[in-house]
Amino acid sequence: MSLTDTFNQQVSKNYRFNFSVNLADIALYMFGYSFISPSTILPVFVSHFTQNPILLGLIPFINTAGFLIPQLFSSNLIEHAPVKKFYPFNLGIILERLPIFLLIAMTFFFSGADPVIALGLFFFLYSWHTFGAGFIMVGWQDMIAKIIPVDKRGRFFGLSNFIGNLTGIAGASTVAWLLVKFPFPTGYVIAFGCASLCIFTSWIFLGLSREPRDPVTKPVISNLEYFATLPKIIQSNPNFRNYLITQVISAFGAMASGFIMVFALHRWEIPDGQAASFTIAILVGQSAANLLFGFIADRKGHKVVLEFSIIFNILAFGLALLAFSPIWFYAIFALRGISLAASFVSGMSFPLEFSEPKDRPTYIGLAGTVPGIAGAIAPILGGVLASAIGYNVLFSVSIFVAVISLGCMHWLVHDPRKIQINDTPIIEPN
């Protein structure tokens, strides 16, 4: 029996177990994240220290830049590692999860301090968390790609996100109650504590994953040699190149997404409890969409699901422009949740299908870092637009650019499952 046959046999044998423990990992992680939602909770938390749109825009900037930009800088290491779990598990405990725990102490001890100190510590810890998560993200995605077969990834991400959203609704409801019940900063201290507990528990389930060693590993090369190969990879795969271009445009089309909560706070003085309840609307939207998008992705491909993600973002921004009261933002955040569901289900999976397994970490890294640079610039540009011209212009520009990205995704990007590259179907053996 060949090494590849042994590998496939181990994947098949452990599939149900790996599906279950990683389902629990994602669901618990998302449950914890509902207590520190970067779309609703963190902007309101930071607004206690500043109302500056550019500083508030640092939250989506750090969120996007941290999770996406570091991916390419770890992909060379991960591509040559026979077991990928080392990165999200062994390194992830320090790089990704510890700063969430330290956020509790920062909030408790420094919320009453000088706003500059409080903001500095918050942005340091949040940057540590997001950039750490970005560094280990390629390892986690490649591990999932190894242990979850290609034709089951849609349902895996859809179901895990669905369960995470359902538990997240309970978490978001708890946060809304906490922020009404307890004065600032006590409610946030408890909320961040709940987030830390869930995120650390999810790490335990991640550690239970049974990942077989790669049957084939590429020879180790220096980072200088590795980065020199990247332009050739992009040039040799026009479909993947078009995907990257589309994702860059899409990142600028979504630049208003981090300002929806700020926009609502700007127009109406919304109490912390009601602002936190908007997280529930996001999670309801995600829950309603996840299973559907997982089903569509497995049967129709991930491209069409990413098109839905752009469409629902456009609808959310358009409704924000028309909103006459804070009540409208429940629908707006629900639409945003549907967009996030589509992005999560297929944004994670689509890059995995452009290459052979041996090159997969590089493609994951490129698909994260290249659009991530644009996604990091976009909220800063959004903050400048909002400060200089107003939020209405910001949302209008976002809609215009998002429409362009939708056209590019529809007409320029082709589903890798339906085409051949070098006469070899891009369907993985596992």
XYZ file of C-alpha atoms in Angstrom, residues 86-335:
250
model
C 1.338 22.260 15.571
C 0.633 25.830 14.416
C -3.007 26.366 15.490
C -2.651 24.232 18.636
C 0.863 24.580 20.049
C 1.490 28.151 18.901
C -2.144 29.283 18.902
C -2.478 29.121 22.692
C 0.062 31.968 23.042
C -0.317 33.845 19.778
C -4.112 33.838 19.491
C -5.886 32.998 22.749
C -3.776 34.410 25.590
C -4.402 38.088 24.663
C -8.175 37.577 25.052
C -7.537 36.489 28.639
C -5.293 39.528 29.241
C -8.052 41.779 27.899
C -9.991 41.013 31.099
C -7.217 42.438 33.299
C -6.724 45.428 31.002
C -10.421 46.335 31.218
C -10.576 45.847 34.984
C -7.444 47.805 35.889
C -7.117 50.459 33.172
C -10.637 51.479 32.075
C -10.566 54.311 34.590
C -7.086 55.410 33.565
C -6.107 57.993 30.968
C -7.980 57.197 27.706
C -4.683 57.188 25.783
C -3.305 54.433 28.055
C -6.542 52.422 27.920
C -6.770 52.671 24.121
C -3.075 51.867 23.705
C -3.370 48.698 25.793
C -6.595 47.639 24.084
C -5.217 48.054 20.570
C -1.982 46.282 21.576
C -3.847 43.234 22.928
C -6.325 43.135 20.064
C -3.466 43.385 17.549
C -1.594 40.587 19.349
C -4.706 38.413 19.104
C -5.563 39.089 15.459
C -2.006 38.990 14.066
C -1.349 35.830 16.065
C -4.517 34.288 14.663
C -3.445 35.306 11.169
C -0.039 33.689 11.580
C -1.494 30.284 12.531
C -4.537 30.513 10.229
C -2.877 28.810 7.238
C -1.938 25.847 9.420
C -5.499 25.521 10.653
C -7.006 25.797 7.164
C -4.548 23.294 5.714
C -5.254 20.893 8.565
C -8.987 21.158 7.897
C -8.367 20.640 4.168
C -6.449 17.446 4.995
C -8.971 15.883 7.355
C -12.262 17.072 5.766
C -12.740 15.894 2.130
C -13.367 18.567 -0.501
C -16.995 17.572 -1.149
C -17.862 17.809 2.562
C -16.254 21.122 3.494
C -19.299 23.192 2.646
C -21.514 21.271 5.056
C -18.717 21.231 7.666
C -18.292 25.019 7.687
C -22.023 25.567 7.269
C -23.002 23.299 10.177
C -20.217 24.479 12.496
C -21.106 28.102 11.820
C -24.810 27.343 12.282
C -24.254 25.769 15.709
C -21.818 28.530 16.664
C -24.395 31.148 15.712
C -27.143 29.490 17.731
C -24.974 29.410 20.847
C -23.740 32.884 19.939
C -27.299 34.207 20.076
C -27.392 33.089 23.703
C -24.016 34.742 24.245
C -25.080 37.994 22.593
C -28.276 38.045 24.666
C -26.146 37.598 27.785
C -23.851 40.460 26.752
C -26.814 42.763 26.172
C -28.073 41.914 29.670
C -24.625 42.311 31.239
C -24.074 45.761 29.786
C -27.469 46.925 31.082
C -27.170 45.224 34.473
C -23.616 46.242 35.349
C -22.051 49.699 35.044
C -19.014 50.293 32.864
C -16.516 48.601 32.965
C -17.842 45.663 35.034
C -20.158 44.377 32.302
C -17.283 44.302 29.828
C -14.975 42.548 32.313
C -17.526 39.745 32.689
C -18.182 39.606 28.940
C -14.468 39.338 28.120
C -14.151 36.652 30.815
C -16.902 34.588 29.180
C -15.191 35.029 25.803
C -11.866 33.824 27.189
C -13.415 30.753 28.836
C -15.157 29.626 25.639
C -12.153 30.311 23.411
C -9.803 28.351 25.698
C -12.276 25.449 25.858
C -12.478 25.374 22.054
C -8.675 25.006 21.975
C -9.004 21.700 23.863
C -11.272 20.281 21.152
C -8.861 21.499 18.469
C -6.112 19.506 20.164
C -8.136 16.285 19.806
C -7.938 16.421 15.980
C -6.390 13.333 14.391
C -4.289 14.585 11.515
C -2.243 12.075 9.450
C 1.216 13.007 8.260
C 1.462 14.275 4.701
C 2.384 11.462 2.290
C 4.515 13.881 0.258
C 6.416 16.907 1.542
C 8.135 19.564 -0.545
C 11.844 20.272 -0.132
C 12.567 23.093 2.293
C 13.579 26.397 0.691
C 14.545 29.759 2.153
C 12.006 32.524 2.539
C 13.878 34.541 -0.095
C 13.543 31.691 -2.613
C 9.949 31.136 -1.568
C 8.849 34.739 -2.096
C 10.631 34.783 -5.456
C 8.317 31.986 -6.657
C 5.090 33.805 -5.793
C 4.808 36.063 -8.877
C 5.262 33.007 -11.106
C 2.493 31.157 -9.249
C 0.089 34.077 -9.726
C 1.081 34.494 -13.378
C 0.718 30.788 -14.183
C -2.843 30.520 -12.830
C -5.005 33.241 -14.478
C -8.166 32.084 -12.720
C -6.558 32.392 -9.294
C -5.113 35.773 -10.310
C -8.600 36.992 -11.231
C -9.870 35.714 -7.903
C -7.218 37.724 -6.040
C -8.033 40.875 -8.035
C -11.740 40.407 -7.338
C -11.102 39.934 -3.619
C -9.018 43.121 -3.503
C -11.861 45.085 -5.106
C -14.354 43.371 -2.802
C -12.313 44.438 0.246
C -12.728 48.087 -0.732
C -16.395 47.426 -1.463
C -16.807 46.267 2.127
C -14.976 49.213 3.724
C -18.209 50.522 5.274
C -18.909 47.238 7.084
C -16.853 48.184 10.135
C -18.715 51.504 10.446
C -22.312 50.270 10.580
C -22.336 50.354 14.383
C -20.389 53.635 14.441
C -22.878 55.101 11.949
C -25.787 54.120 14.206
C -24.043 55.586 17.265
C -23.346 58.769 15.298
C -26.993 59.303 14.320
C -28.660 58.168 17.543
C -27.441 57.924 21.118
C -27.893 54.183 21.522
C -27.275 52.680 25.010
C -24.695 49.907 25.333
C -27.340 47.242 25.968
C -29.248 47.959 22.769
C -26.020 48.201 20.774
C -24.981 44.791 22.093
C -28.343 43.354 21.058
C -27.449 44.070 17.422
C -25.016 41.147 17.723
C -28.093 38.929 18.021
C -29.333 40.239 14.674
C -25.982 39.384 13.051
C -26.081 35.874 14.486
C -29.704 35.307 13.482
C -28.799 36.285 9.934
C -25.800 33.971 9.980
C -27.774 31.082 11.472
C -30.500 31.358 8.878
C -27.963 31.344 6.043
C -25.211 28.938 7.085
C -26.841 25.599 6.380
C -28.284 26.894 3.106
C -24.933 28.218 1.919
C -23.164 25.025 2.996
C -25.647 23.022 0.926
C -25.228 25.346 -2.082
C -21.420 25.310 -1.818
C -21.173 21.505 -1.865
C -23.493 21.241 -4.856
C -23.014 24.415 -6.885
C -19.539 25.501 -5.805
C -18.177 28.289 -3.637
C -18.124 30.996 -6.299
C -21.896 31.484 -6.278
C -21.906 31.672 -2.467
C -19.273 34.432 -2.517
C -21.467 36.315 -4.998
C -24.303 36.108 -2.469
C -21.934 37.515 0.181
C -21.326 40.631 -1.922
C -25.026 41.038 -2.742
C -26.098 40.984 0.905
C -23.383 43.481 1.823
C -24.759 45.832 -0.833
C -28.274 45.416 0.590
C -27.031 46.127 4.141
C -25.238 49.328 3.093
C -28.213 50.491 1.041
C -30.615 49.955 3.934
C -28.243 51.840 6.275
C -28.539 54.882 4.005
C -32.336 54.701 4.186
C -32.631 54.032 7.943
C -34.944 56.393 9.830
C -34.525 54.899 13.318
C -32.256 52.506 15.262
C -34.811 49.705 14.774
C -33.768 49.474 11.122
C -30.337 48.328 12.223
C -31.666 44.963 13.362
C -32.462 44.232 9.707
C -29.199 45.816 8.559
C -27.114 43.657 10.888
C -29.141 40.581 9.902
C -28.224 41.241 6.249
